[in-house]
Structure formats: structure tokens, C-alpha cells
PDB file of C-alpha atoms in Angstrom:
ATOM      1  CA  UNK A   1       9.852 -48.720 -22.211  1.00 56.00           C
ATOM      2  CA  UNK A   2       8.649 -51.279 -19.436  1.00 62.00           C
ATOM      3  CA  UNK A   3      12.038 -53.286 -20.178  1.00 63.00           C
ATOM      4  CA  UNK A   4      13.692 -50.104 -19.171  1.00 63.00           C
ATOM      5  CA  UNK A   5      12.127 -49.072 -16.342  1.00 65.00           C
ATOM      6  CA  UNK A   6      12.831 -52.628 -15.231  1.00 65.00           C
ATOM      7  CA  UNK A   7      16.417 -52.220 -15.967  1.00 66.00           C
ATOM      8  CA  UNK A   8      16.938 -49.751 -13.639  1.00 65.00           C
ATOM      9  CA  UNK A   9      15.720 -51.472 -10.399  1.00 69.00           C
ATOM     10  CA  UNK A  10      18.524 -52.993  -9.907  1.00 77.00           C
ATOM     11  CA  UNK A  11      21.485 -51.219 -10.660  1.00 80.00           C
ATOM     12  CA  UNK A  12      24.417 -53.749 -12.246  1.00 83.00           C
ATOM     13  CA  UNK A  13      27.664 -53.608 -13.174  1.00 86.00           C
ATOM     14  CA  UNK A  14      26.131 -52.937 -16.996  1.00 87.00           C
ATOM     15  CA  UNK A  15      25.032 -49.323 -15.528  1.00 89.00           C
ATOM     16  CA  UNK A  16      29.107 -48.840 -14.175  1.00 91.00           C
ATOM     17  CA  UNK A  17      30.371 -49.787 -17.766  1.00 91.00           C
ATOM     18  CA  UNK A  18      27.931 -47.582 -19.414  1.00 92.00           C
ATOM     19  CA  UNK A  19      28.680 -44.683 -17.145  1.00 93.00           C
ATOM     20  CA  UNK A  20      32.460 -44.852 -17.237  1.00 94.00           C
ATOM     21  CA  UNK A  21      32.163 -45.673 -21.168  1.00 94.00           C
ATOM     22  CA  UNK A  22      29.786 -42.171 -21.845  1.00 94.00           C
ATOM     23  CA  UNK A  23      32.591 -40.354 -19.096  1.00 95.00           C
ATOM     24  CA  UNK A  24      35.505 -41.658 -21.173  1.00 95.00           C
ATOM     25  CA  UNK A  25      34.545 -40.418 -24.551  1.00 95.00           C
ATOM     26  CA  UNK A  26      33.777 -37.025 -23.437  1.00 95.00           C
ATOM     27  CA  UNK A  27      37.304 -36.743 -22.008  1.00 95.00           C
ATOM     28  CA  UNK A  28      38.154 -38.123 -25.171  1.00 95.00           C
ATOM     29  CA  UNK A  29      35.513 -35.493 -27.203  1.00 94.00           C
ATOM     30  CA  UNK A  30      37.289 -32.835 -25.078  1.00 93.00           C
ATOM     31  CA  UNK A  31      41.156 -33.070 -26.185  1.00 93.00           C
ATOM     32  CA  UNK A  32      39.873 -33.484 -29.565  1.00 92.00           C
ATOM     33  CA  UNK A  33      37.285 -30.386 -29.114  1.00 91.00           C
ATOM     34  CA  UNK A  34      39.380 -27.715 -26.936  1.00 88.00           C
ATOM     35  CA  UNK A  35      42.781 -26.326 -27.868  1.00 87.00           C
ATOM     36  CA  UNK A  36      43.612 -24.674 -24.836  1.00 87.00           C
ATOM     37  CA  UNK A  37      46.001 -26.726 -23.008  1.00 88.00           C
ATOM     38  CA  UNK A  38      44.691 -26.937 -19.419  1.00 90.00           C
ATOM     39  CA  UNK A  39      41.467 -27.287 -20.539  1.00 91.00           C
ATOM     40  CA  UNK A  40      43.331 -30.618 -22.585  1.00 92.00           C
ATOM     41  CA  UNK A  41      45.043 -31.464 -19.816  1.00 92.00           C
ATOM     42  CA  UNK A  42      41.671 -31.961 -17.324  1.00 92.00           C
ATOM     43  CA  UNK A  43      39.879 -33.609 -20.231  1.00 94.00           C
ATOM     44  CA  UNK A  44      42.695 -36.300 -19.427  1.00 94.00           C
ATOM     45  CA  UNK A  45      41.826 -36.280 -15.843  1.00 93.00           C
ATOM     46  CA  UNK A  46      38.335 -37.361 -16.795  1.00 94.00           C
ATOM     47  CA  UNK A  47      39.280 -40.337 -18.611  1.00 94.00           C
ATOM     48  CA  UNK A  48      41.458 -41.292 -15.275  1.00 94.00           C
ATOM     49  CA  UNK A  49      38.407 -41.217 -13.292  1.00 94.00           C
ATOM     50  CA  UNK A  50      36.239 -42.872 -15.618  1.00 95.00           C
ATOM     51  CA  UNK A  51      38.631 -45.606 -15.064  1.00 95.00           C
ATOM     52  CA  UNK A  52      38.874 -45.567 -11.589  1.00 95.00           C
ATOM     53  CA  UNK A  53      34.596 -45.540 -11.458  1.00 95.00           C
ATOM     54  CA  UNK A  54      34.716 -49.000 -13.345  1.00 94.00           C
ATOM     55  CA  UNK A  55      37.681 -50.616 -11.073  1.00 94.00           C
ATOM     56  CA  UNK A  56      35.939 -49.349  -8.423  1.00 94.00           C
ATOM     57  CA  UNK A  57      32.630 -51.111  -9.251  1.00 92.00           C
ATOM     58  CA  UNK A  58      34.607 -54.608 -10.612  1.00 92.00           C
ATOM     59  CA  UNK A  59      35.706 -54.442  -7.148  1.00 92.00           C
ATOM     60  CA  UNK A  60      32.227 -54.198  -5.487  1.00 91.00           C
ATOM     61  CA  UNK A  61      30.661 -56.745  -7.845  1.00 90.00           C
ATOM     62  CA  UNK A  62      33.357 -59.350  -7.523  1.00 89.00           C
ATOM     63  CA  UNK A  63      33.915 -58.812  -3.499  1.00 87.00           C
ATOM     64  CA  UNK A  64      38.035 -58.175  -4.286  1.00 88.00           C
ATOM     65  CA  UNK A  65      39.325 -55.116  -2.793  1.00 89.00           C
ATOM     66  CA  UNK A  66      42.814 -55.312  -5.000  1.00 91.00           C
ATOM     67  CA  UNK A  67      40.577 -53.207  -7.647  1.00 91.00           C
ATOM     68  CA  UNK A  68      40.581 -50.380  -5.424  1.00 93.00           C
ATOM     69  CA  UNK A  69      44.424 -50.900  -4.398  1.00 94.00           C
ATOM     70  CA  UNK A  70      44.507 -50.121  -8.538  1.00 94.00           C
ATOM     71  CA  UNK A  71      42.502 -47.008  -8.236  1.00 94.00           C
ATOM     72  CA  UNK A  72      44.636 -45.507  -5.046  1.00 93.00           C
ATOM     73  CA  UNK A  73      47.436 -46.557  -6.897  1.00 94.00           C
ATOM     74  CA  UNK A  74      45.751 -44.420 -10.225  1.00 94.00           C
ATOM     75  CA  UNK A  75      45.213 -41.504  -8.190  1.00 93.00           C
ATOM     76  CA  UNK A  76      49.020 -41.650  -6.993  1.00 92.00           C
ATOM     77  CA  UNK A  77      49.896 -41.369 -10.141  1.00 93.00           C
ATOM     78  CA  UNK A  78      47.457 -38.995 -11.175  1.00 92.00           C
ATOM     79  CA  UNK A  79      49.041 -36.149  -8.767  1.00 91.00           C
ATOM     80  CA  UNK A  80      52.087 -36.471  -9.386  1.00 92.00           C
ATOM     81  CA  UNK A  81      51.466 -36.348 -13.126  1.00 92.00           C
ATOM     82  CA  UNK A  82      49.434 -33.273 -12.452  1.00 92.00           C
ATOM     83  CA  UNK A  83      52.294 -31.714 -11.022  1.00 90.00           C
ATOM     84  CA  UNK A  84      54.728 -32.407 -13.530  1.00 92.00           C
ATOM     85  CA  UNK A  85      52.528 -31.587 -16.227  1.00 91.00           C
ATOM     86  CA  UNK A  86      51.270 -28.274 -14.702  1.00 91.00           C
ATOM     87  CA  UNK A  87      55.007 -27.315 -13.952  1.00 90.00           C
ATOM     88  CA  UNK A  88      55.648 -28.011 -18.340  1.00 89.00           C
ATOM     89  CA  UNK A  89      52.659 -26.318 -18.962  1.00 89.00           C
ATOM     90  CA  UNK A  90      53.845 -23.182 -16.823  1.00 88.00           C
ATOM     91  CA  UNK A  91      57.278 -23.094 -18.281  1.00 87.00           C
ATOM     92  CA  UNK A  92      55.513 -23.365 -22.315  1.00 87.00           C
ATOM     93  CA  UNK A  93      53.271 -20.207 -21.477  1.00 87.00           C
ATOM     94  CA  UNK A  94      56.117 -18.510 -19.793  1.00 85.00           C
ATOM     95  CA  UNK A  95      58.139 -19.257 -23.718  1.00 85.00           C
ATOM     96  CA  UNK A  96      55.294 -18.733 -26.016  1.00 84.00           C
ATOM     97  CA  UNK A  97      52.956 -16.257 -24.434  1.00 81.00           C
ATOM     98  CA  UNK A  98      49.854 -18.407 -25.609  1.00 80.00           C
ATOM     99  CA  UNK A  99      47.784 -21.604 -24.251  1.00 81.00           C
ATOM    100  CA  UNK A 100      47.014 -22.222 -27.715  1.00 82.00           C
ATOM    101  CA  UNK A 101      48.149 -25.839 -28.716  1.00 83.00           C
ATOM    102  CA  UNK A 102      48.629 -25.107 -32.302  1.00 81.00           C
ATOM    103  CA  UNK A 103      51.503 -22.673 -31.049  1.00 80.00           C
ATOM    104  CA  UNK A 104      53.105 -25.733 -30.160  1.00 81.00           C
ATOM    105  CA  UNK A 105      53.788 -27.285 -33.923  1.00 81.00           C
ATOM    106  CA  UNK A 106      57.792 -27.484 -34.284  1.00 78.00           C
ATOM    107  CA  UNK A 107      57.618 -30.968 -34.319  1.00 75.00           C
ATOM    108  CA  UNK A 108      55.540 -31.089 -37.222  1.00 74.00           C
ATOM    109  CA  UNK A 109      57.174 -31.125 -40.673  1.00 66.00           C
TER     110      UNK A 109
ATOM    111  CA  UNK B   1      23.093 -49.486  -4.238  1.00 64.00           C
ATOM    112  CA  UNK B   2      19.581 -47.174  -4.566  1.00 80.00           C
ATOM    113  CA  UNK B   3      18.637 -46.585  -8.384  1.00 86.00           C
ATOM    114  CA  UNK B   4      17.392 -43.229  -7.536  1.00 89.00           C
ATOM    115  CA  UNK B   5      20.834 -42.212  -6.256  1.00 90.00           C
ATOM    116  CA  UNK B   6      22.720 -43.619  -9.023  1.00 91.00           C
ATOM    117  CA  UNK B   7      20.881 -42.213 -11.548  1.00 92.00           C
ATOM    118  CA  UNK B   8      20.882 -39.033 -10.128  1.00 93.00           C
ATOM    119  CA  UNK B   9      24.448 -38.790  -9.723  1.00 93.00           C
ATOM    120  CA  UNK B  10      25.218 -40.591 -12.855  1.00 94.00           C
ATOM    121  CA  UNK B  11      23.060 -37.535 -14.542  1.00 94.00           C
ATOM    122  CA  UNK B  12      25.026 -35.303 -12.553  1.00 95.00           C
ATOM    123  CA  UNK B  13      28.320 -36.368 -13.561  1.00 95.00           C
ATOM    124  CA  UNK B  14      27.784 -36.605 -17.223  1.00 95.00           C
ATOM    125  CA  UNK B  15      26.059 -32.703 -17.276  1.00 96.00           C
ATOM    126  CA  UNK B  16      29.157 -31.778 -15.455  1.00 96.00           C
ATOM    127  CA  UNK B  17      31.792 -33.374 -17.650  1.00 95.00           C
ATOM    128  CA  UNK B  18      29.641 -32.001 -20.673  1.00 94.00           C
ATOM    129  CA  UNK B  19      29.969 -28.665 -19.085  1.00 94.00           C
ATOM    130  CA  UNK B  20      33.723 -29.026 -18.451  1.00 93.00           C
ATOM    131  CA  UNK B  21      34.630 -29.421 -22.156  1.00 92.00           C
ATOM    132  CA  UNK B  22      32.242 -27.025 -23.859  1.00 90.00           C
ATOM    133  CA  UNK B  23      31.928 -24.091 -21.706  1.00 89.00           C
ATOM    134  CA  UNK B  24      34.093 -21.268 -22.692  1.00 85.00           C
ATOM    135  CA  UNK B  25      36.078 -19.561 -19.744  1.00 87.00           C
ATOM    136  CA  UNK B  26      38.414 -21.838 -18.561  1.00 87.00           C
ATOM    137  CA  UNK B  27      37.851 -21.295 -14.625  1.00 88.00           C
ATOM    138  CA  UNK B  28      34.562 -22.354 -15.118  1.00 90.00           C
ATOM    139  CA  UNK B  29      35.770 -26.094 -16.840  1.00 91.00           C
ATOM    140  CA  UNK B  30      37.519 -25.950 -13.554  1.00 92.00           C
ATOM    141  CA  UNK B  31      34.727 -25.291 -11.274  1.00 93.00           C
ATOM    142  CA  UNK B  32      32.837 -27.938 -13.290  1.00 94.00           C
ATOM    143  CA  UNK B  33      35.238 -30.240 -12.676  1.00 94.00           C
ATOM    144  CA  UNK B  34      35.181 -30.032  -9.065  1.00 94.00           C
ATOM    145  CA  UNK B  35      31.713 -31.073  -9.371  1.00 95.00           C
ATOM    146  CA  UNK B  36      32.579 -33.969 -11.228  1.00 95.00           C
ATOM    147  CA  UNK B  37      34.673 -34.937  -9.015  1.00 94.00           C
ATOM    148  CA  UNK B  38      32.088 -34.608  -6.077  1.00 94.00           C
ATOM    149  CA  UNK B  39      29.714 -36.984  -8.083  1.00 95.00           C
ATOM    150  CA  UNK B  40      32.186 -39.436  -8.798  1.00 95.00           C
ATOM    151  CA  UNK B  41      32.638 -38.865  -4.918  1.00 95.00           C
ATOM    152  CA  UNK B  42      29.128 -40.279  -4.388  1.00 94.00           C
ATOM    153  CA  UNK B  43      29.409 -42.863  -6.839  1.00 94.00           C
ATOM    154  CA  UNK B  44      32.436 -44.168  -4.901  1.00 94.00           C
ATOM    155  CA  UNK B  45      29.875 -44.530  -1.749  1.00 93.00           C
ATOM    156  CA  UNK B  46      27.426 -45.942  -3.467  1.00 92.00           C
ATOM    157  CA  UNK B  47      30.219 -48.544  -4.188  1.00 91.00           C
ATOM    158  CA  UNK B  48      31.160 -49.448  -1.059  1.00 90.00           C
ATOM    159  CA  UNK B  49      34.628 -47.541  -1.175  1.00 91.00           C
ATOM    160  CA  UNK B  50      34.749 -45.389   1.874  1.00 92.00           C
ATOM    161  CA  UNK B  51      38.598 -45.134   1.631  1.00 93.00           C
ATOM    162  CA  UNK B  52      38.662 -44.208  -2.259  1.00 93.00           C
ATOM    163  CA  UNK B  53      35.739 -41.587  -1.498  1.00 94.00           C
ATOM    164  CA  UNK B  54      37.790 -39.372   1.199  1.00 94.00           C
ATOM    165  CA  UNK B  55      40.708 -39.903  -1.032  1.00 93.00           C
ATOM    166  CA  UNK B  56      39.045 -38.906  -4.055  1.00 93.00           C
ATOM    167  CA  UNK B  57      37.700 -35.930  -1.888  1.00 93.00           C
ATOM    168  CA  UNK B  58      41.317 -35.022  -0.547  1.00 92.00           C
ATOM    169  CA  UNK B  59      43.614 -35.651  -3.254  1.00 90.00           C
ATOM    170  CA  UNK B  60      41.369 -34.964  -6.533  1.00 88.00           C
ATOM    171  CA  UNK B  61      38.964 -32.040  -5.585  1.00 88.00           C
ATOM    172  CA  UNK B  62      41.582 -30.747  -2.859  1.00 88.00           C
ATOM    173  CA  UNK B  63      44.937 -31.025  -4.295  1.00 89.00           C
ATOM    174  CA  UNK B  64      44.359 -31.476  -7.923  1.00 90.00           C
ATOM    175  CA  UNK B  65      41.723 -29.132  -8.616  1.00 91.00           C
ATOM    176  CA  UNK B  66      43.192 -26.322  -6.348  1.00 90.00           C
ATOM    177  CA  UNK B  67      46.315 -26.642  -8.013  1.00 90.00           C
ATOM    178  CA  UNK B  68      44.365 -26.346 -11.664  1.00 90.00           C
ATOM    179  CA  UNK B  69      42.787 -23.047 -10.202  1.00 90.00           C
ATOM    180  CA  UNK B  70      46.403 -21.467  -9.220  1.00 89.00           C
ATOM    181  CA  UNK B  71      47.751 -22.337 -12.709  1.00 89.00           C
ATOM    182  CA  UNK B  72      45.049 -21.058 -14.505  1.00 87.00           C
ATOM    183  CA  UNK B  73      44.721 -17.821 -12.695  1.00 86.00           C
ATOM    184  CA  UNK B  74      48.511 -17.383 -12.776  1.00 84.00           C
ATOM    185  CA  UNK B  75      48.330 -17.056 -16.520  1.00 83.00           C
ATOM    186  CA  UNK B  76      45.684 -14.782 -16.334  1.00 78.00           C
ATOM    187  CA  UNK B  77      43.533 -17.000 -18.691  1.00 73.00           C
ATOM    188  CA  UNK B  78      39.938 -15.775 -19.242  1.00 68.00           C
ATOM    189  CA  UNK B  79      37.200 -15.605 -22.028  1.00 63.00           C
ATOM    190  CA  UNK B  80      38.865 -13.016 -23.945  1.00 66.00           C
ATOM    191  CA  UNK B  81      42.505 -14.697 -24.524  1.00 66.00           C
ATOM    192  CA  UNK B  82      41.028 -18.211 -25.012  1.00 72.00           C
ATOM    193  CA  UNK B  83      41.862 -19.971 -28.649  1.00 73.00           C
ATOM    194  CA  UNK B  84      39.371 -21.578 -30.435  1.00 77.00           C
ATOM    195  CA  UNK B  85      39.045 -24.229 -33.473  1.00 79.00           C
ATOM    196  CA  UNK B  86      37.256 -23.584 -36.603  1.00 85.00           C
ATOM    197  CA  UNK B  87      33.790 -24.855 -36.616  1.00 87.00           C
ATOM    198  CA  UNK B  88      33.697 -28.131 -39.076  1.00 90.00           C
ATOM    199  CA  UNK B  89      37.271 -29.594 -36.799  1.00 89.00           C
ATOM    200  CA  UNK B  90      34.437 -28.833 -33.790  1.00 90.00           C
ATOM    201  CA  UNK B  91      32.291 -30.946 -35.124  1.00 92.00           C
ATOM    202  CA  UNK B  92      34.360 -33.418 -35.831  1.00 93.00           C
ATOM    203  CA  UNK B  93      35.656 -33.497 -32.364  1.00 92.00           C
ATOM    204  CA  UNK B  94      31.914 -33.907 -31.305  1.00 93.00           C
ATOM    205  CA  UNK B  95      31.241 -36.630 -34.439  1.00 95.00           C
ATOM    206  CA  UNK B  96      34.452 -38.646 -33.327  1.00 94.00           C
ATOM    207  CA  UNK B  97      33.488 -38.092 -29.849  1.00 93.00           C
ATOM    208  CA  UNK B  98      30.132 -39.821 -30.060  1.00 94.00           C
ATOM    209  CA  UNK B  99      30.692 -42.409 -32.700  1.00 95.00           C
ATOM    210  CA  UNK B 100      33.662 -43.576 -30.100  1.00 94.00           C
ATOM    211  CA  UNK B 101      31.081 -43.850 -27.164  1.00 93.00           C
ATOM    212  CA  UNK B 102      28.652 -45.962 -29.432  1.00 93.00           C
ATOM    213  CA  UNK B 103      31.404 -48.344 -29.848  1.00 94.00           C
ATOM    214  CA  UNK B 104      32.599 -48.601 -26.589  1.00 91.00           C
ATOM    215  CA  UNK B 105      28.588 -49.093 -25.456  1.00 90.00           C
ATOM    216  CA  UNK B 106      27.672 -51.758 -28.309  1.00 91.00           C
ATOM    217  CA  UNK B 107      31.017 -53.746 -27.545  1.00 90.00           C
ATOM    218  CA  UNK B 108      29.767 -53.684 -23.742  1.00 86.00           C
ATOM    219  CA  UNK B 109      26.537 -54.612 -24.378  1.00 83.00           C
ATOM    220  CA  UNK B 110      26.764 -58.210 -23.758  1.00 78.00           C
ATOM    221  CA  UNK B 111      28.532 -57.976 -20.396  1.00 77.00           C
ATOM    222  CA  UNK B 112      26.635 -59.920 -17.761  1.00 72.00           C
ATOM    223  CA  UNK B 113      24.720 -58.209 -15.408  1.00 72.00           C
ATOM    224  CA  UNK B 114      26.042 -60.101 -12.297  1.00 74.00           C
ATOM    225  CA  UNK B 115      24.616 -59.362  -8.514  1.00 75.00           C
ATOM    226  CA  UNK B 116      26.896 -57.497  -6.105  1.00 78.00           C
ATOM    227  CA  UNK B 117      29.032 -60.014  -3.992  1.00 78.00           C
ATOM    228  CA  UNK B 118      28.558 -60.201  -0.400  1.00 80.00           C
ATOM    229  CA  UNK B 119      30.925 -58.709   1.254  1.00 81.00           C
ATOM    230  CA  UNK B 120      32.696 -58.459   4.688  1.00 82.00           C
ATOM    231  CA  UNK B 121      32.475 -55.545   7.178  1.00 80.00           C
ATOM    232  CA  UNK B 122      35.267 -54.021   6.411  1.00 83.00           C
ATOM    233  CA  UNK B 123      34.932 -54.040   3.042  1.00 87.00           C
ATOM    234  CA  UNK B 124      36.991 -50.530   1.424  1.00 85.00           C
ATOM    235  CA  UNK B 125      36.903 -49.303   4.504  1.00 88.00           C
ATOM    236  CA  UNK B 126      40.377 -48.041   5.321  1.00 90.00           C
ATOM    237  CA  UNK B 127      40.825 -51.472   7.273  1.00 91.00           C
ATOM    238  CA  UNK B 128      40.579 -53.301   4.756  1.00 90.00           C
ATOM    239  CA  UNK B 129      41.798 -51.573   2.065  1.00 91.00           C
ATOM    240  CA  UNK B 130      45.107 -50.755   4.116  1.00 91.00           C
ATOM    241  CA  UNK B 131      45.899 -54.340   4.734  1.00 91.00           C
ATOM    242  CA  UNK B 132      45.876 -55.209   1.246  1.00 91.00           C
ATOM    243  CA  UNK B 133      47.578 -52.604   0.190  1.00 92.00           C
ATOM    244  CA  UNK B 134      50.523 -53.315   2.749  1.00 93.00           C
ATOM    245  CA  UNK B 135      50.675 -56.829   2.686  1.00 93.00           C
ATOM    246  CA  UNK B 136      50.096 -57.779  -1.471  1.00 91.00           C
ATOM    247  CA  UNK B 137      51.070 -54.393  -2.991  1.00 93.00           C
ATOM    248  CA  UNK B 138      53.943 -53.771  -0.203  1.00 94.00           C
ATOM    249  CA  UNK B 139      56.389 -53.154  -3.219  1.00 94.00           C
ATOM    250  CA  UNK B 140      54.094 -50.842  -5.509  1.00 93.00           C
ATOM    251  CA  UNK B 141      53.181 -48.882  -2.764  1.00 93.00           C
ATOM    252  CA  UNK B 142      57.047 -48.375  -1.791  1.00 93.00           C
ATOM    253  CA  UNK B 143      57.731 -47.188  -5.151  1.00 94.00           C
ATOM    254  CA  UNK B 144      54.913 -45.108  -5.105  1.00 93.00           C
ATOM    255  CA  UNK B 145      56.813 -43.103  -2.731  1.00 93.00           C
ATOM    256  CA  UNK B 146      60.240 -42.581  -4.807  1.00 94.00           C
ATOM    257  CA  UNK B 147      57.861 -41.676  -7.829  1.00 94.00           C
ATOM    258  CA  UNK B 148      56.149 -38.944  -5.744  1.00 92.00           C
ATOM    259  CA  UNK B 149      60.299 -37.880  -4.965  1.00 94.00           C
ATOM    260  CA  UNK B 150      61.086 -37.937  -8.602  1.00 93.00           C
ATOM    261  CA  UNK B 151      57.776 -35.368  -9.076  1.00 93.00           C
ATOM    262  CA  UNK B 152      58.463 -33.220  -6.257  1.00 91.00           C
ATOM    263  CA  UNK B 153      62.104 -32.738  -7.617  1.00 92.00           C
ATOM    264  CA  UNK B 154      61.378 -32.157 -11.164  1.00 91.00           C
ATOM    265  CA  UNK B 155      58.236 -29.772 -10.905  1.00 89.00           C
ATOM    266  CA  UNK B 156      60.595 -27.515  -8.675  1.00 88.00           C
ATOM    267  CA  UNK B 157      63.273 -27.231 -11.612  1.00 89.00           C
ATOM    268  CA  UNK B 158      60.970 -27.323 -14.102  1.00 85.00           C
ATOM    269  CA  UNK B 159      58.980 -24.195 -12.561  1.00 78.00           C
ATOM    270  CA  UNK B 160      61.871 -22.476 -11.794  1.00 80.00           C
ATOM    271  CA  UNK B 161      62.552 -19.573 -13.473  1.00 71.00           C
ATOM    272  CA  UNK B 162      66.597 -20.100 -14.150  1.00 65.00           C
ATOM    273  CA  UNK B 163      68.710 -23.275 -12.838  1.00 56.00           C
ATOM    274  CA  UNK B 164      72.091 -21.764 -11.552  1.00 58.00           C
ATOM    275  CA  UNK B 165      74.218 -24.058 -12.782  1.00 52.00           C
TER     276      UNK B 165
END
């Protein structure tokens, strides 16, 4: 318990990694967990930014600001995927009437 | 970087991201998500990254989120029409979920816990994140832009309701 308490006086890159590890799974947890689509689709979102925590803190830790180029660059992306994917998910409801995934299964056998 | 406010935020963003995949109406996996984003917010000050933190602010919890909220109340989505799984494929979701995040933390374990670097003044401030951007990611950053065209293009055909042709 002491070892712990010590651990957390000085927080290190260790505590980043854990966080953004714990923040990645859930996102992962949640497309696995959900089956409406939006609520897929931000589950993604939160794996992006558990990403862009740990470039974030690389960057601090090693004094190199191209790791937060990478996480401007990550958000960049982010949006315009958001839009895109927001616009398909619009235009699937509009066909099938549902946000249920499983409506979704043509390309199954 | 305080301990207090780390762990307070790092608290805060795990309850939230909990609370974004298990609770049931979708606008409120929305509205928890906003306050995800506000933690990871803070987390990006605690880092040093002043830029990233009003961009995060602007682009994810303005833009991104706002745009989530239109989508979700233009489908009229609420408790009532919301699909579930079966029980035993939820808790496999949860199993997988967990066992994945005890194998991501033991394969991190050994990571060395290095001090933070010193830095210069301007370090993520929009300064100094600017001039790297435009002077090693010039190209990226250009391409960036036709990316953004290609988006803006195809989410106004895509959402459109028939494409005279």
C-alpha cells in the first residue's frame, strides 16, 4: 500500500499509458457491448482520444512537440471522419428504419 | 503535473467513458461524452498542450459532439426504440473487454518511468506548435486541407435525399 501511495507522487509517463490503456479497452468493450450504431460509432471516438492522451504525454516527457503535430493531425481526421460517417449512418436509418446493427447483415453468408 | 489533479481527472474520465457505453438512452452516452471530452481537456493542460486543449475544446466537444446530438435527435432515438444484445454476448463484451485491458496493462508494465523533459517557453503553446507544424509537416498539413474538401463534398451527397443526375 505504501509502494502505492508512493507511486503516485510523482505522476510518470506509466500513469499516461495506464490511463489511455483502461480508456482504450472500454471503447473497445463498447463496440463489442452496444448495437446501436451511434452509440458504436462514439465508442470509436474514445479509442481516438485515448490515443491522442498518450502522444500527447510522449510529447511532454520527451520535450518533442511533433507528438502533438500527430494528435492535431488525429483530430483532423477525426472530423472529417465524423462527418462522413454520420452522413452513412443517416442515409442507413433513412433505408432500414432501425439503428440496430444486426439489421445490417447482407454481407454475411 | 499535480497528482491530485491527475487523479482526479483520470477518475473522471474513466466514470465517464464507463457511463458512455453502458447507460441506456443514447443522448445521455452523448452528454457523457462531452464530459469525457472535458477531462481529457484537462489532462491535455496538465500536459503542457495549450494548443491541443482549445482544439480539443473547439473541434471535439464543439463540432463533434454537437453534430452527434443533431444526428441522434434527428432519428428520434430514445430509450424505447433502442436494440439490445442478449445477456451472455453482454458479458462477453464486458469479459473480452477487461481481459484486453489486462493485457495491454501487463505488456506496459515494464515501461520506464522517465522524468518530464525540460522544456522551452513556448512549449505547445500555439507558437510553438504552429511552427512545427508549418515548417516539418508543411505537406501533411496541406493535404489535410484537400481531405477536409473530399469530406465536405461527400457528406453533402451522401445526406442528400436524391442526386439529380
Amino acid at each position: 500500500m505504501e509502494e502505492l501511495t508512493a507511486s503516485f507522487n510523482q505522476i510518470g509517463i506509466q500513469h499516461y499509458l495506464f490511463l489511455s490503456a483502461v480508456l482504450f479497452s472500454i471503447g473497445v468493450m463498447g463496440v463489442l457491448y452496444r448495437r446501436n450504431f451511434i452509440v458504436i460509432f462514439m465508442s470509436v471516438e474514445l479509442m481516438l482520444n485515448a490515443v491522442n492522451v498518450l502522444l500527447a504525454a510522449f510529447s511532454r516527457f520527451n520535450g518533442d512537440q511533433s507528438g502533438q503535430v500527430f494528435v492535431f493531425f488525429i483530430m483532423v481526421v477525426a472530423a472529417a471522419e465524423v462527418a462522413v460517417g454520420l452522413a452513412i449512418l443517416v442515409m442507413i436509418y433513412r433505408n432500414i428504419r432501425s439503428t440496430d446493427i444486426n439489421a445490417l447483415r447482407n454481407l454475411k453468408w | 503535473m499535480s497528482p491530485i489533479a491527475f487523479l482526479i481527472l483520470a477518475t473522471l474520465t474513466i466514470s465517464s467513458a464507463l457511463l458512455v457505453v453502458f447507460s441506456r438512452n443514447p443522448i445521455y452516452s452523448v452528454l457523457w461524452l462531452v464530459i469525457c471530452f472535458f477531462s481529457i481537456t484537462g489532462h491535455y493542460i496538465l500536459l503542457d498542450a495549450h494548443f491541443l486543449a482549445a482544439v480539443n475544446l473547439i473541434v471535439y466537444t464543439g463540432a463533434i459532439m454537437v453534430l452527434f446530438l443533431f444526428v441522434i435527435m434527428l432519428l428520434n432515438l430514445n430509450k424505447e426504440t433502442e436494440p439490445h444484445k442478449p445477456v451472455y454476448l453482454k458479458a462477453a463484451a464486458v469479459l473480452s473487454g477487461s481481459l484486453l485491458m489486462i493485457i495491454l496493462a501487463a505488456s506496459l508494465q515494464g515501461y520506464a518511468n522517465q522524468p518530464p523533459a525540460i522544456i522551452s517557453e513556448s512549449f505547445g503553446t500555439a507558437k510553438g506548435v504552429g511552427k512545427v507544424l508549418f515548417t516539418d509537416f508543411l505537406l501533411p498539413f496541406e493535404v489535410a486541407s484537400v481531405l477536409f474538401i473530399t469530406a465536405m463534398v461527400g457528406s453533402v451527397i451522401l445526406a442528400k435525399k436524391h442526386v439529380n443526375d
